[in-house]
Amino acid sequence: MRGPDPEPVAGPAPRTIEGASLIGQRISKLDAPDKASGRARYIHDLNLPGQLHAKIRRSDRLHARIVSIDTSRAAALPGVHVILTAQDIPQRGLGVNKDNPALKGEKVRSLRDEIAAVAAETPEIAAAAARLIEVQYEDLPAITDAAAARAPGAPLLHDNKPGNLALTFDYEHGDVALGERESDFVVEDTFRLHYVTHCCMGVSGMIAEFQPNGRLLLYSNTQVPFLHKREFAEILEMDPGDIRIIQPPIGGGFGSKLDIYPFEPICVFLARAARRPVKLVYTREEEFIASPTRQPVILTLRSGCRKDGTLTFRTCTTLHDNGAYTSWGATTPFVMMQTISSLYRLPHCRYHTDAVYTNNPYAGSFRGYGNLQATFAVEQHMDRLAEAAGMDPLSFRLKNAQDPGETSLAGLHFRTCGLKDCLRTAAERSEFPVRHRRAAAARNDGSRVKRGVGMASMLHVGGGAKIYPSDGCGTILKLDDFGRVTVMTGASEIGQGSETVIAQLVCEELGLPMSAVTVVNNDTDITPWDVGVHASRTTFIAGNAAIGAARLAREKILRAAARLAKSDVDSLDLHAGNIIRKNDGEIVMPFAKLLRALHFSEQADLVMTSFYYEPPSKHQDKTFKGDVSAAYAWATQVIEVEVDTDTGMVRLLKVTAAHDVGRVLNRLGIEGQIEGGIVMGQGYAVTEDLVIENGVCRNPAFRDYKLVTAPEIPEMDISFIETMDGEGPQGAKGVGEAPAICVAAAVANAIYNATGVRICALPYTPERVYRALHAAGAG
Amino acid sequence: MNSPAAYLVPASVDEAAGALSRGNATVLAGGTDLMPQANQGVRVFRHTLININRIAELKAVSRSGDWLRIGALVSVTDLLQNSTLRGICPMLAETADHFASDQIRNAATVGGNLCNASPAGDLSPPLLALDASVEMACHRDGRLQRRSLPLDQFFLGPRRTALAENELLTAVQIPLPPPRHYGRFFKLGIRPALDIAIISVALAGVLENRKLNRVRVAFGAVAPTPLRARRAEALLEGRILDEETIRAAAQAAREEVTPITDVRASAWYRSEMVSSMMRRLLHEAAGA
């Protein structure tokens, strides 16, 4: 571990004109009026002339050889145009392990498996035809338990994957045996993390159209349009240059639209065969059954500390249920390892994951990317070790928390680090120490309803994540004769507010009101490359790209203005739509007038700039070490709960959150994102449970999949720790995933504080909590 | 979802009963159960869909003699907002406050909730505890006939009732509660509203000097039908609500229910909650 940097990195210089800055203001999202009033046109609302509707016929067996598929009755249905089965399309696997063919021909491995697809005149005809397809199976023994999948002699899901092993991950620093010898206290637990799913209000969907010139136009909800061009090209055996992706407003992503899934190429193959546009939109039930889940994990953690509370080691072993095919869920160890190795100073660490194939649904990426699971374990162990060492949870964490400038033994370099401020702020604002002591003392007072507080912190990438060859984003800026700006950015808007923050950052540089900017962010033929919406990266990466392009425009405008006004460039500034003199604020000329003067002159010129931002982070080496992000986000949340010991019902009363966000850019936006993240974390902790029994989803509807609704949302007190990150746009860090990450861990610690019972499995439904209290004799 | 071949909108009970007497019909009231079931394909529309929503009589709430009459089309929102109902049966308002969501409460009807005969139907336990009867109408011998049946004889099984194919449920009748009538409803779910009960329980009786008389205890979601816990009622009748009585009644209730394990809860947890919630409601009554 390196010591603190000699000099803290300074934030950007403040703007010269007092009160002019947009940074930190409360700015309404640009897309809010359309979305709130129902006028946004989502993919569901789009219909192309001549369009057909698609329906997928899925497996109704867990694991079976396909003996025959008879489509004759379906094909005879009036209105049916095309029916495809595996034999009609190239057999290329999708996903991380390329193990998931879009249509399954030889065998099915889970209930969601795609066997055939229909394109028909109406959705109803397509659905009726899909039902008429007759499939004969020869059942194979199924495995729906990850531990059983590893057992010797277990049936294999994929012939080329011995032991049903999909992926493994190993990480190590220091010497955990030595760490354990140096420990005065050691704790070990096995944590069981369940299935949940994203529940985007906008379900998965696509419209595919081949244009007369042979190019493919996709209307898609994807979070990664530029990566998808390449992936589609491979599957479709086309030139990626011939693929254009347009994203209509996206009704939520949260990671669910980060991988390419079978329905997407199926839609394109149908369009190609039908020579008509084809629309494929999931039903809500299909969305539950056939879209990815959060990765379920069985995680065993062993941790130690010295008498004085210094952490000595952690060993972590996880079993990831990979499901039948490999999507991003299996790669969540990338992020889990960071929390295991680097949340707090840790001299010795070892980590291992086996991701094994089963006949269950497969997991994708989901806001937090494994970090909810890892933090749930680590932060409960922080409390257990603190108790063992006779320390309070706050002091114990402060003792092990990093300072700015440190580099963790995994190579994460924390140029800014607000962890200690987050801990202190959240503890102080929630009166954590006194409430924690008081609740522990009142545990056995015989009252029916117990109260408790729990604390948890988190570490997550906040400056992109260099996973792909580039982690960059491009921006093109175009200014017109009327002083309006069009920002073309590669960064997609999926409801997170990136469009607004990008416009805001450009306006800040150019001294323009928000109304002067239009953001174009949804057409791969127009916008420059971006790696995609993931890893809490968009504000950071796309923000820096937008600032880069805006600064080039600003320079050009000021140089031209200086020439025209015959004054020095350094004496001029841009403010409120004008070029002004810096020293007295006097207007030199309106912005639009200058642009016209530049355009309609003998050396006619337009202001158009472009900038590509690549963060200074590094790819991790083969041992998963290296400074993978340009900045790191930190947070501490203190959660107060009430536990009804008669029913096991857990109610969240208050969340006190302190987040190191670098700097607040749009206060309204960041509050919304943190509040929304906390509610998502609350659902994970308390109410949401996608029940998979023997490979079957038992609750594929909102009736029995319980999202948090308004009455259960707790009071929230959110503090922003502004560490002014030197690399961040105006000092900001990414915050998209952070607020969801430590909620479950804090709730776990709060339930323990209230009842003295520690529950290592989620979610904390009344029955689970009641059972645990009952078993402990505390019920 | 299939489509009905004919659609009728009768203006009176007589017309509706006439249409029902021709057979092969499905009745549409609020549609909050019927439509999702039809969309899922678990319920098939019969030949004729009879929309009863324009029958004014079915929307009325009235008092006559010792009876309160609640029309079958009275909505769950009405239970919350109608001052006559709130005054006479506050327990129904308490129940309505845990019923689904605002939008569903606006559409869902008292009659529909009973005819759906879900073991977990929210209105069944409080209406059982209020000694409600249901009024049913049909055409017999060429004219409209009405009959009344105690609610606890109405439920025959999950989604099965004593309503004949040619009958329309027209009203719920409740004997006017006597002075010092006490009624409480408790619904256990993961969320405070917009949820299907894990269990629900209603307790009613005349409360005086920590004693309950004319005790009624009814449970939902713990048996094939909503049910009265008659042994628990007998143990409570006229006794002081002391610890021993409460424990005995809670134990009796637990033995009277036959819950199942499903996606919402296990049978064991439901049984535990029956006695636990019974104790809670009785302790509250003892302290009231």
PDB file of N, CA, C and O in Angstrom, chain A residues 602-630:
ATOM      1  N   GLU A 602     -15.975  36.154 -45.702  1.00  0.00           N
ATOM      2  CA  GLU A 602     -15.179  35.672 -46.837  1.00  0.00           C
ATOM      3  C   GLU A 602     -14.498  34.358 -46.519  1.00  0.00           C
ATOM      4  O   GLU A 602     -14.410  33.475 -47.358  1.00  0.00           O
ATOM      5  N   GLN A 603     -14.008  34.215 -45.268  1.00  0.00           N
ATOM      6  CA  GLN A 603     -13.440  32.923 -44.872  1.00  0.00           C
ATOM      7  C   GLN A 603     -14.518  32.142 -44.105  1.00  0.00           C
ATOM      8  O   GLN A 603     -14.364  31.884 -42.920  1.00  0.00           O
ATOM      9  N   ALA A 604     -15.609  31.865 -44.842  1.00  0.00           N
ATOM     10  CA  ALA A 604     -16.771  31.249 -44.177  1.00  0.00           C
ATOM     11  C   ALA A 604     -16.352  30.048 -43.334  1.00  0.00           C
ATOM     12  O   ALA A 604     -15.601  29.188 -43.776  1.00  0.00           O
ATOM     13  N   ASP A 605     -16.858  30.031 -42.133  1.00  0.00           N
ATOM     14  CA  ASP A 605     -16.475  28.953 -41.213  1.00  0.00           C
ATOM     15  C   ASP A 605     -17.646  28.653 -40.277  1.00  0.00           C
ATOM     16  O   ASP A 605     -18.471  29.516 -40.000  1.00  0.00           O
ATOM     17  N   LEU A 606     -17.733  27.397 -39.838  1.00  0.00           N
ATOM     18  CA  LEU A 606     -18.734  27.000 -38.857  1.00  0.00           C
ATOM     19  C   LEU A 606     -18.007  26.537 -37.604  1.00  0.00           C
ATOM     20  O   LEU A 606     -16.846  26.138 -37.676  1.00  0.00           O
ATOM     21  N   VAL A 607     -18.717  26.588 -36.484  1.00  0.00           N
ATOM     22  CA  VAL A 607     -18.113  26.025 -35.271  1.00  0.00           C
ATOM     23  C   VAL A 607     -18.633  24.593 -35.118  1.00  0.00           C
ATOM     24  O   VAL A 607     -19.806  24.359 -34.813  1.00  0.00           O
ATOM     25  N   MET A 608     -17.753  23.651 -35.400  1.00  0.00           N
ATOM     26  CA  MET A 608     -18.070  22.225 -35.228  1.00  0.00           C
ATOM     27  C   MET A 608     -16.826  21.594 -34.626  1.00  0.00           C
ATOM     28  O   MET A 608     -15.739  21.748 -35.178  1.00  0.00           O
ATOM     29  N   THR A 609     -16.985  20.939 -33.525  1.00  0.00           N
ATOM     30  CA  THR A 609     -15.810  20.344 -32.890  1.00  0.00           C
ATOM     31  C   THR A 609     -16.111  18.904 -32.530  1.00  0.00           C
ATOM     32  O   THR A 609     -17.276  18.489 -32.467  1.00  0.00           O
ATOM     33  N   SER A 610     -15.060  18.170 -32.296  1.00  0.00           N
ATOM     34  CA  SER A 610     -15.248  16.805 -31.823  1.00  0.00           C
ATOM     35  C   SER A 610     -14.148  16.464 -30.836  1.00  0.00           C
ATOM     36  O   SER A 610     -13.059  17.057 -30.882  1.00  0.00           O
ATOM     37  N   PHE A 611     -14.468  15.555 -29.941  1.00  0.00           N
ATOM     38  CA  PHE A 611     -13.486  15.183 -28.916  1.00  0.00           C
ATOM     39  C   PHE A 611     -13.734  13.731 -28.510  1.00  0.00           C
ATOM     40  O   PHE A 611     -14.874  13.301 -28.383  1.00  0.00           O
ATOM     41  N   TYR A 612     -12.655  13.024 -28.377  1.00  0.00           N
ATOM     42  CA  TYR A 612     -12.770  11.641 -27.890  1.00  0.00           C
ATOM     43  C   TYR A 612     -12.043  11.549 -26.562  1.00  0.00           C
ATOM     44  O   TYR A 612     -10.862  11.893 -26.460  1.00  0.00           O
ATOM     45  N   TYR A 613     -12.755  11.128 -25.536  1.00  0.00           N
ATOM     46  CA  TYR A 613     -12.139  11.023 -24.208  1.00  0.00           C
ATOM     47  C   TYR A 613     -11.883   9.565 -23.866  1.00  0.00           C
ATOM     48  O   TYR A 613     -12.793   8.737 -23.942  1.00  0.00           O
ATOM     49  N   GLU A 614     -10.659   9.300 -23.519  1.00  0.00           N
ATOM     50  CA  GLU A 614     -10.282   7.955 -23.057  1.00  0.00           C
ATOM     51  C   GLU A 614      -9.728   8.126 -21.645  1.00  0.00           C
ATOM     52  O   GLU A 614      -8.770   8.874 -21.445  1.00  0.00           O
ATOM     53  N   PRO A 615     -10.327   7.489 -20.645  1.00  0.00           N
ATOM     54  CA  PRO A 615      -9.843   7.703 -19.274  1.00  0.00           C
ATOM     55  C   PRO A 615      -8.439   7.118 -19.086  1.00  0.00           C
ATOM     56  O   PRO A 615      -8.056   6.183 -19.787  1.00  0.00           O
ATOM     57  N   PRO A 616      -7.673   7.683 -18.133  1.00  0.00           N
ATOM     58  CA  PRO A 616      -6.294   7.233 -17.927  1.00  0.00           C
ATOM     59  C   PRO A 616      -6.193   5.949 -17.102  1.00  0.00           C
ATOM     60  O   PRO A 616      -5.160   5.702 -16.495  1.00  0.00           O
ATOM     61  N   SER A 617      -7.265   5.148 -17.063  1.00  0.00           N
ATOM     62  CA  SER A 617      -7.236   3.901 -16.293  1.00  0.00           C
ATOM     63  C   SER A 617      -6.501   2.829 -17.085  1.00  0.00           C
ATOM     64  O   SER A 617      -6.170   3.023 -18.247  1.00  0.00           O
ATOM     65  N   LYS A 618      -6.268   1.687 -16.420  1.00  0.00           N
ATOM     66  CA  LYS A 618      -5.494   0.621 -17.074  1.00  0.00           C
ATOM     67  C   LYS A 618      -6.298  -0.678 -17.089  1.00  0.00           C
ATOM     68  O   LYS A 618      -7.146  -0.911 -16.242  1.00  0.00           O
ATOM     69  N   HIS A 619      -5.968  -1.507 -18.067  1.00  0.00           N
ATOM     70  CA  HIS A 619      -6.519  -2.858 -18.035  1.00  0.00           C
ATOM     71  C   HIS A 619      -5.885  -3.622 -16.880  1.00  0.00           C
ATOM     72  O   HIS A 619      -4.700  -3.475 -16.620  1.00  0.00           O
ATOM     73  N   GLN A 620      -6.697  -4.441 -16.229  1.00  0.00           N
ATOM     74  CA  GLN A 620      -6.117  -5.277 -15.184  1.00  0.00           C
ATOM     75  C   GLN A 620      -5.265  -6.357 -15.826  1.00  0.00           C
ATOM     76  O   GLN A 620      -5.521  -6.769 -16.956  1.00  0.00           O
ATOM     77  N   ASP A 621      -4.241  -6.807 -15.096  1.00  0.00           N
ATOM     78  CA  ASP A 621      -3.415  -7.891 -15.630  1.00  0.00           C
ATOM     79  C   ASP A 621      -4.143  -9.228 -15.431  1.00  0.00           C
ATOM     80  O   ASP A 621      -5.279  -9.267 -14.958  1.00  0.00           O
ATOM     81  N   LYS A 622      -3.456 -10.303 -15.774  1.00  0.00           N
ATOM     82  CA  LYS A 622      -4.130 -11.614 -15.735  1.00  0.00           C
ATOM     83  C   LYS A 622      -4.479 -12.041 -14.316  1.00  0.00           C
ATOM     84  O   LYS A 622      -5.285 -12.944 -14.109  1.00  0.00           O
ATOM     85  N   THR A 623      -3.861 -11.399 -13.335  1.00  0.00           N
ATOM     86  CA  THR A 623      -4.174 -11.741 -11.941  1.00  0.00           C
ATOM     87  C   THR A 623      -5.227 -10.784 -11.367  1.00  0.00           C
ATOM     88  O   THR A 623      -5.410 -10.723 -10.161  1.00  0.00           O
ATOM     89  N   PHE A 624      -5.889 -10.046 -12.244  1.00  0.00           N
ATOM     90  CA  PHE A 624      -6.951  -9.114 -11.867  1.00  0.00           C
ATOM     91  C   PHE A 624      -6.440  -7.965 -11.005  1.00  0.00           C
ATOM     92  O   PHE A 624      -7.143  -7.476 -10.132  1.00  0.00           O
ATOM     93  N   LYS A 625      -5.193  -7.550 -11.245  1.00  0.00           N
ATOM     94  CA  LYS A 625      -4.678  -6.393 -10.521  1.00  0.00           C
ATOM     95  C   LYS A 625      -4.496  -5.236 -11.492  1.00  0.00           C
ATOM     96  O   LYS A 625      -4.170  -5.447 -12.663  1.00  0.00           O
ATOM     97  N   GLY A 626      -4.679  -4.057 -11.004  1.00  0.00           N
ATOM     98  CA  GLY A 626      -4.472  -2.876 -11.837  1.00  0.00           C
ATOM     99  C   GLY A 626      -5.551  -1.840 -11.591  1.00  0.00           C
ATOM    100  O   GLY A 626      -6.629  -2.153 -11.090  1.00  0.00           O
ATOM    101  N   ASP A 627      -5.219  -0.619 -11.972  1.00  0.00           N
ATOM    102  CA  ASP A 627      -6.076   0.519 -11.673  1.00  0.00           C
ATOM    103  C   ASP A 627      -7.121   0.670 -12.774  1.00  0.00           C
ATOM    104  O   ASP A 627      -6.982   1.462 -13.692  1.00  0.00           O
ATOM    105  N   VAL A 628      -8.196  -0.086 -12.634  1.00  0.00           N
ATOM    106  CA  VAL A 628      -9.135  -0.292 -13.735  1.00  0.00           C
ATOM    107  C   VAL A 628     -10.060   0.900 -13.970  1.00  0.00           C
ATOM    108  O   VAL A 628     -10.667   1.024 -15.018  1.00  0.00           O
ATOM    109  N   SER A 629     -10.157   1.786 -12.986  1.00  0.00           N
ATOM    110  CA  SER A 629     -11.067   2.935 -13.138  1.00  0.00           C
ATOM    111  C   SER A 629     -10.304   4.227 -12.878  1.00  0.00           C
ATOM    112  O   SER A 629      -9.347   4.248 -12.097  1.00  0.00           O
ATOM    113  N   ALA A 630     -10.757   5.298 -13.514  1.00  0.00           N
ATOM    114  CA  ALA A 630     -10.095   6.592 -13.336  1.00  0.00           C
ATOM    115  C   ALA A 630     -10.490   7.252 -12.019  1.00  0.00           C
ATOM    116  O   ALA A 630      -9.875   8.231 -11.613  1.00  0.00           O
TER     117      ALA A 630
END
